[in-house]
Amino acid sequence: IARSTTAQNISITTGPPDSIYSISWTATLIIKLLLFAKKCRLYRTAMEGEDRVHKDFKKLKGDWQKIGRERPYWGVLTNELFLPESIDGNIDKFYERGRKAVERLREIARENDFAFEGKRVLDFGCGVGRLSLAMARYAKDVVGVDISEGMLKEARKHCNHGNVEFMLSDNLEEFGTASFDAIISLITL
């Protein structure tokens, strides 16, 4: 029995068909090839799944980029008061809802023996800074992260706190070893 394998080609030469060794070896080889093919299919399926996730995320990111450019406040709170044609007269109402949400978060934190005061807080999916800006009154530092530059532009426009930083990111690995005392993320997809 002789066997020759290369990365691109597998050729098999066996002895006479009635040889017990050749039959046993051939059966073993067939089983190994079938298992290898199955692993390749599973790997390909996993890679296709990973590709699909990347494509879906890319589409989602594109959708949020568009919303951030065209309807940033409405993209956070889908209320006609927060559409581009209405937001100027309702901007205080919008950010007031953020202050109320942060007050509720503070109540929940206190009930669990935690306080945001003096802490470093990450606002994941911060959008236009509705929570980040409200939290800045209490936390030592607030980092707001979003995938929409349009939303971050609006957040920065309304920020008059020196302890708030807004970052464009679609990958939390960018933070490396950075640490936070608390992570908040409300109504984030």
Tab-separated table of C-alpha atoms in Angstrom:
chain	number	residue	atom	x	y	z
A	1	ILE	CA	0.000	0.000	0.000
A	2	ALA	CA	1.415	3.362	-0.963
A	3	ARG	CA	-0.029	6.703	-0.195
A	4	SER	CA	0.914	10.149	-1.421
A	5	THR	CA	-0.564	13.345	-0.059
A	6	THR	CA	-0.021	16.976	-0.837
A	7	ALA	CA	-1.899	20.078	0.229
A	8	GLN	CA	-3.868	20.083	-3.041
A	9	ASN	CA	-4.025	16.451	-4.012
A	10	ILE	CA	-4.648	13.101	-2.345
A	11	SER	CA	-3.850	9.984	-4.332
A	12	ILE	CA	-4.261	6.462	-3.034
A	13	THR	CA	-2.643	3.330	-4.362
A	14	THR	CA	-3.677	0.094	-2.731
A	15	GLY	CA	-2.706	-3.501	-3.122
A	16	PRO	CA	-4.906	-6.126	-4.682
A	17	PRO	CA	-8.590	-5.626	-3.885
A	18	ASP	CA	-8.761	-8.926	-1.986
A	19	SER	CA	-6.037	-7.865	0.405
A	20	ILE	CA	-7.479	-7.640	3.924
A	21	TYR	CA	-5.052	-4.854	4.736
A	22	SER	CA	-6.006	-2.790	1.743
A	23	ILE	CA	-9.716	-3.119	2.545
A	24	SER	CA	-9.169	-2.241	6.185
A	25	TRP	CA	-6.887	0.664	5.298
A	26	THR	CA	-9.283	1.871	2.572
A	27	ALA	CA	-12.227	1.760	4.979
A	28	THR	CA	-10.236	3.675	7.583
A	29	LEU	CA	-9.186	6.221	4.981
A	30	ILE	CA	-12.760	6.650	3.753
A	31	ILE	CA	-13.953	7.234	7.314
A	32	LYS	CA	-11.139	9.743	7.890
A	33	LEU	CA	-11.944	11.525	4.627
A	34	LEU	CA	-15.638	11.669	5.525
A	35	LEU	CA	-14.807	13.068	8.964
A	36	PHE	CA	-12.435	15.590	7.379
A	37	ALA	CA	-15.150	16.617	4.896
A	38	LYS	CA	-17.613	16.985	7.745
A	39	LYS	CA	-15.131	19.174	9.655
A	40	CYS	CA	-14.630	21.267	6.520
A	41	ARG	CA	-18.404	21.691	6.143
A	42	LEU	CA	-18.745	22.616	9.811
A	43	TYR	CA	-15.849	25.045	9.550
A	44	ARG	CA	-17.262	26.536	6.345
A	45	THR	CA	-20.696	26.819	7.981
A	46	ALA	CA	-19.142	28.510	11.018
A	47	MET	CA	-17.214	30.889	8.778
A	48	GLU	CA	-20.340	31.626	6.736
A	49	GLY	CA	-22.166	32.282	9.990
A	50	GLU	CA	-19.370	34.596	11.096
A	51	ASP	CA	-19.477	36.325	7.704
A	52	ARG	CA	-23.247	36.695	8.057
A	53	VAL	CA	-22.812	38.250	11.509
A	54	HIS	CA	-20.242	40.679	10.102
A	55	LYS	CA	-22.547	41.563	7.195
A	56	ASP	CA	-25.498	42.032	9.554
A	57	PHE	CA	-23.415	44.214	11.861
A	58	LYS	CA	-22.123	46.238	8.928
A	59	LYS	CA	-25.726	46.843	7.818
A	60	LEU	CA	-26.791	47.719	11.360
A	61	LYS	CA	-23.893	50.142	11.672
A	62	GLY	CA	-24.841	51.717	8.337
A	63	ASP	CA	-28.442	52.082	9.491
A	64	TRP	CA	-27.336	53.837	12.692
A	65	GLN	CA	-24.972	56.083	10.744
A	66	LYS	CA	-27.925	57.163	8.589
A	67	ILE	CA	-30.219	57.684	11.586
A	68	GLY	CA	-27.482	59.682	13.300
A	69	ARG	CA	-27.190	61.988	10.291
A	70	GLU	CA	-30.901	62.357	9.578
A	71	ARG	CA	-32.841	61.864	12.837
A	72	PRO	CA	-30.447	61.563	15.777
A	73	TYR	CA	-32.844	62.434	18.619
A	74	TRP	CA	-35.760	60.497	17.168
A	75	GLY	CA	-33.370	57.534	16.767
A	76	VAL	CA	-33.004	57.475	20.549
A	77	LEU	CA	-36.590	58.233	21.555
A	78	THR	CA	-39.078	57.575	18.771
A	79	ASN	CA	-41.472	60.381	19.541
A	80	GLU	CA	-42.596	62.955	16.976
A	81	LEU	CA	-41.441	65.696	19.367
A	82	PHE	CA	-37.888	64.563	18.644
A	83	LEU	CA	-38.040	64.572	14.831
A	84	PRO	CA	-35.732	67.098	13.116
A	85	GLU	CA	-38.590	69.502	12.372
A	86	SER	CA	-39.682	69.523	16.055
A	87	ILE	CA	-36.512	69.047	18.096
A	88	ASP	CA	-35.519	72.718	18.485
A	89	GLY	CA	-38.581	73.429	20.616
A	90	ASN	CA	-38.290	70.142	22.487
A	91	ILE	CA	-34.590	69.666	23.155
A	92	ASP	CA	-35.001	70.386	26.874
A	93	LYS	CA	-37.768	67.757	27.110
A	94	PHE	CA	-35.486	65.262	25.418
A	95	TYR	CA	-32.581	65.741	27.835
A	96	GLU	CA	-34.957	65.948	30.812
A	97	ARG	CA	-35.953	62.352	30.075
A	98	GLY	CA	-32.272	61.446	30.347
A	99	ARG	CA	-32.008	63.184	33.720
A	100	LYS	CA	-35.053	61.264	34.975
A	101	ALA	CA	-33.592	57.976	33.742
A	102	VAL	CA	-30.307	58.688	35.535
A	103	GLU	CA	-32.165	59.565	38.737
A	104	ARG	CA	-33.899	56.192	38.515
A	105	LEU	CA	-30.536	54.480	37.938
A	106	ARG	CA	-29.158	56.238	41.011
A	107	GLU	CA	-32.104	55.006	43.097
A	108	ILE	CA	-31.517	51.427	41.940
A	109	ALA	CA	-27.797	51.776	42.634
A	110	ARG	CA	-28.430	53.095	46.171
A	111	GLU	CA	-30.809	50.202	46.858
A	112	ASN	CA	-27.862	47.949	45.993
A	113	ASP	CA	-25.273	49.843	48.052
A	114	PHE	CA	-23.641	51.512	45.062
A	115	ALA	CA	-23.200	55.183	44.265
A	116	PHE	CA	-22.118	56.724	40.961
A	117	GLU	CA	-20.508	59.658	42.744
A	118	GLY	CA	-16.769	59.720	42.195
A	119	LYS	CA	-16.910	56.749	39.824
A	120	ARG	CA	-15.801	56.172	36.239
A	121	VAL	CA	-18.858	55.292	34.115
A	122	LEU	CA	-19.164	53.901	30.585
A	123	ASP	CA	-22.374	54.749	28.704
A	124	PHE	CA	-22.530	52.034	26.053
A	125	GLY	CA	-24.683	53.060	23.078
A	126	CYS	CA	-24.788	56.662	24.312
A	127	GLY	CA	-26.398	58.102	21.178
A	128	VAL	CA	-26.756	61.872	21.550
A	129	GLY	CA	-25.581	61.767	25.173
A	130	ARG	CA	-28.959	61.696	26.892
A	131	LEU	CA	-27.623	59.653	29.830
A	132	SER	CA	-23.944	60.620	29.620
A	133	LEU	CA	-24.674	64.305	30.122
A	134	ALA	CA	-27.050	63.630	33.017
A	135	MET	CA	-24.590	61.213	34.651
A	136	ALA	CA	-21.784	63.790	34.394
A	137	ARG	CA	-23.370	65.663	37.322
A	138	TYR	CA	-22.515	62.739	39.603
A	139	ALA	CA	-19.701	60.624	38.177
A	140	LYS	CA	-16.040	61.503	38.257
A	141	ASP	CA	-15.671	60.593	34.558
A	142	VAL	CA	-18.150	59.502	31.886
A	143	VAL	CA	-17.181	57.891	28.596
A	144	GLY	CA	-19.986	57.719	26.049
A	145	VAL	CA	-19.498	55.225	23.220
A	146	ASP	CA	-21.597	54.894	20.084
A	147	ILE	CA	-21.319	53.604	16.507
A	148	SER	CA	-22.970	56.686	14.991
A	149	GLU	CA	-20.770	59.722	14.380
A	150	GLY	CA	-23.882	61.817	13.715
A	151	MET	CA	-25.244	61.079	17.159
A	152	LEU	CA	-21.885	61.749	18.794
A	153	LYS	CA	-21.702	65.099	16.986
A	154	GLU	CA	-24.989	66.097	18.630
A	155	ALA	CA	-23.808	64.810	22.015
A	156	ARG	CA	-20.636	66.894	21.806
A	157	LYS	CA	-22.650	69.944	20.768
A	158	HIS	CA	-24.661	69.778	24.015
A	159	CYS	CA	-21.790	68.852	26.302
A	160	ASN	CA	-20.531	71.526	28.654
A	161	HIS	CA	-19.006	69.080	31.152
A	162	GLY	CA	-15.250	68.629	31.390
A	163	ASN	CA	-15.604	65.097	32.713
A	164	VAL	CA	-17.342	63.622	29.639
A	165	GLU	CA	-15.658	62.083	26.626
A	166	PHE	CA	-17.517	60.782	23.585
A	167	MET	CA	-15.938	58.073	21.431
A	168	LEU	CA	-16.852	56.478	18.134
A	169	SER	CA	-16.366	52.747	18.470
A	170	ASP	CA	-17.836	49.509	17.227
A	171	ASN	CA	-15.345	47.360	19.075
A	172	LEU	CA	-14.977	47.424	22.844
A	173	GLU	CA	-11.592	45.737	22.479
A	174	GLU	CA	-10.315	49.235	21.661
A	175	PHE	CA	-10.524	49.982	25.367
A	176	GLY	CA	-7.825	47.436	26.137
A	177	THR	CA	-7.329	47.342	29.887
A	178	ALA	CA	-9.386	50.458	30.643
A	179	SER	CA	-11.631	49.954	33.633
A	180	PHE	CA	-14.969	51.400	34.668
A	181	ASP	CA	-16.803	51.268	37.956
A	182	ALA	CA	-20.156	51.054	36.178
A	183	ILE	CA	-21.537	50.480	32.701
A	184	ILE	CA	-24.922	51.895	31.779
A	185	SER	CA	-26.791	50.975	28.635
A	186	LEU	CA	-30.461	51.756	28.296
A	187	ILE	CA	-32.628	51.271	25.212
A	188	THR	CA	-29.587	50.138	23.231
A	189	LEU	CA	-30.064	47.567	20.487
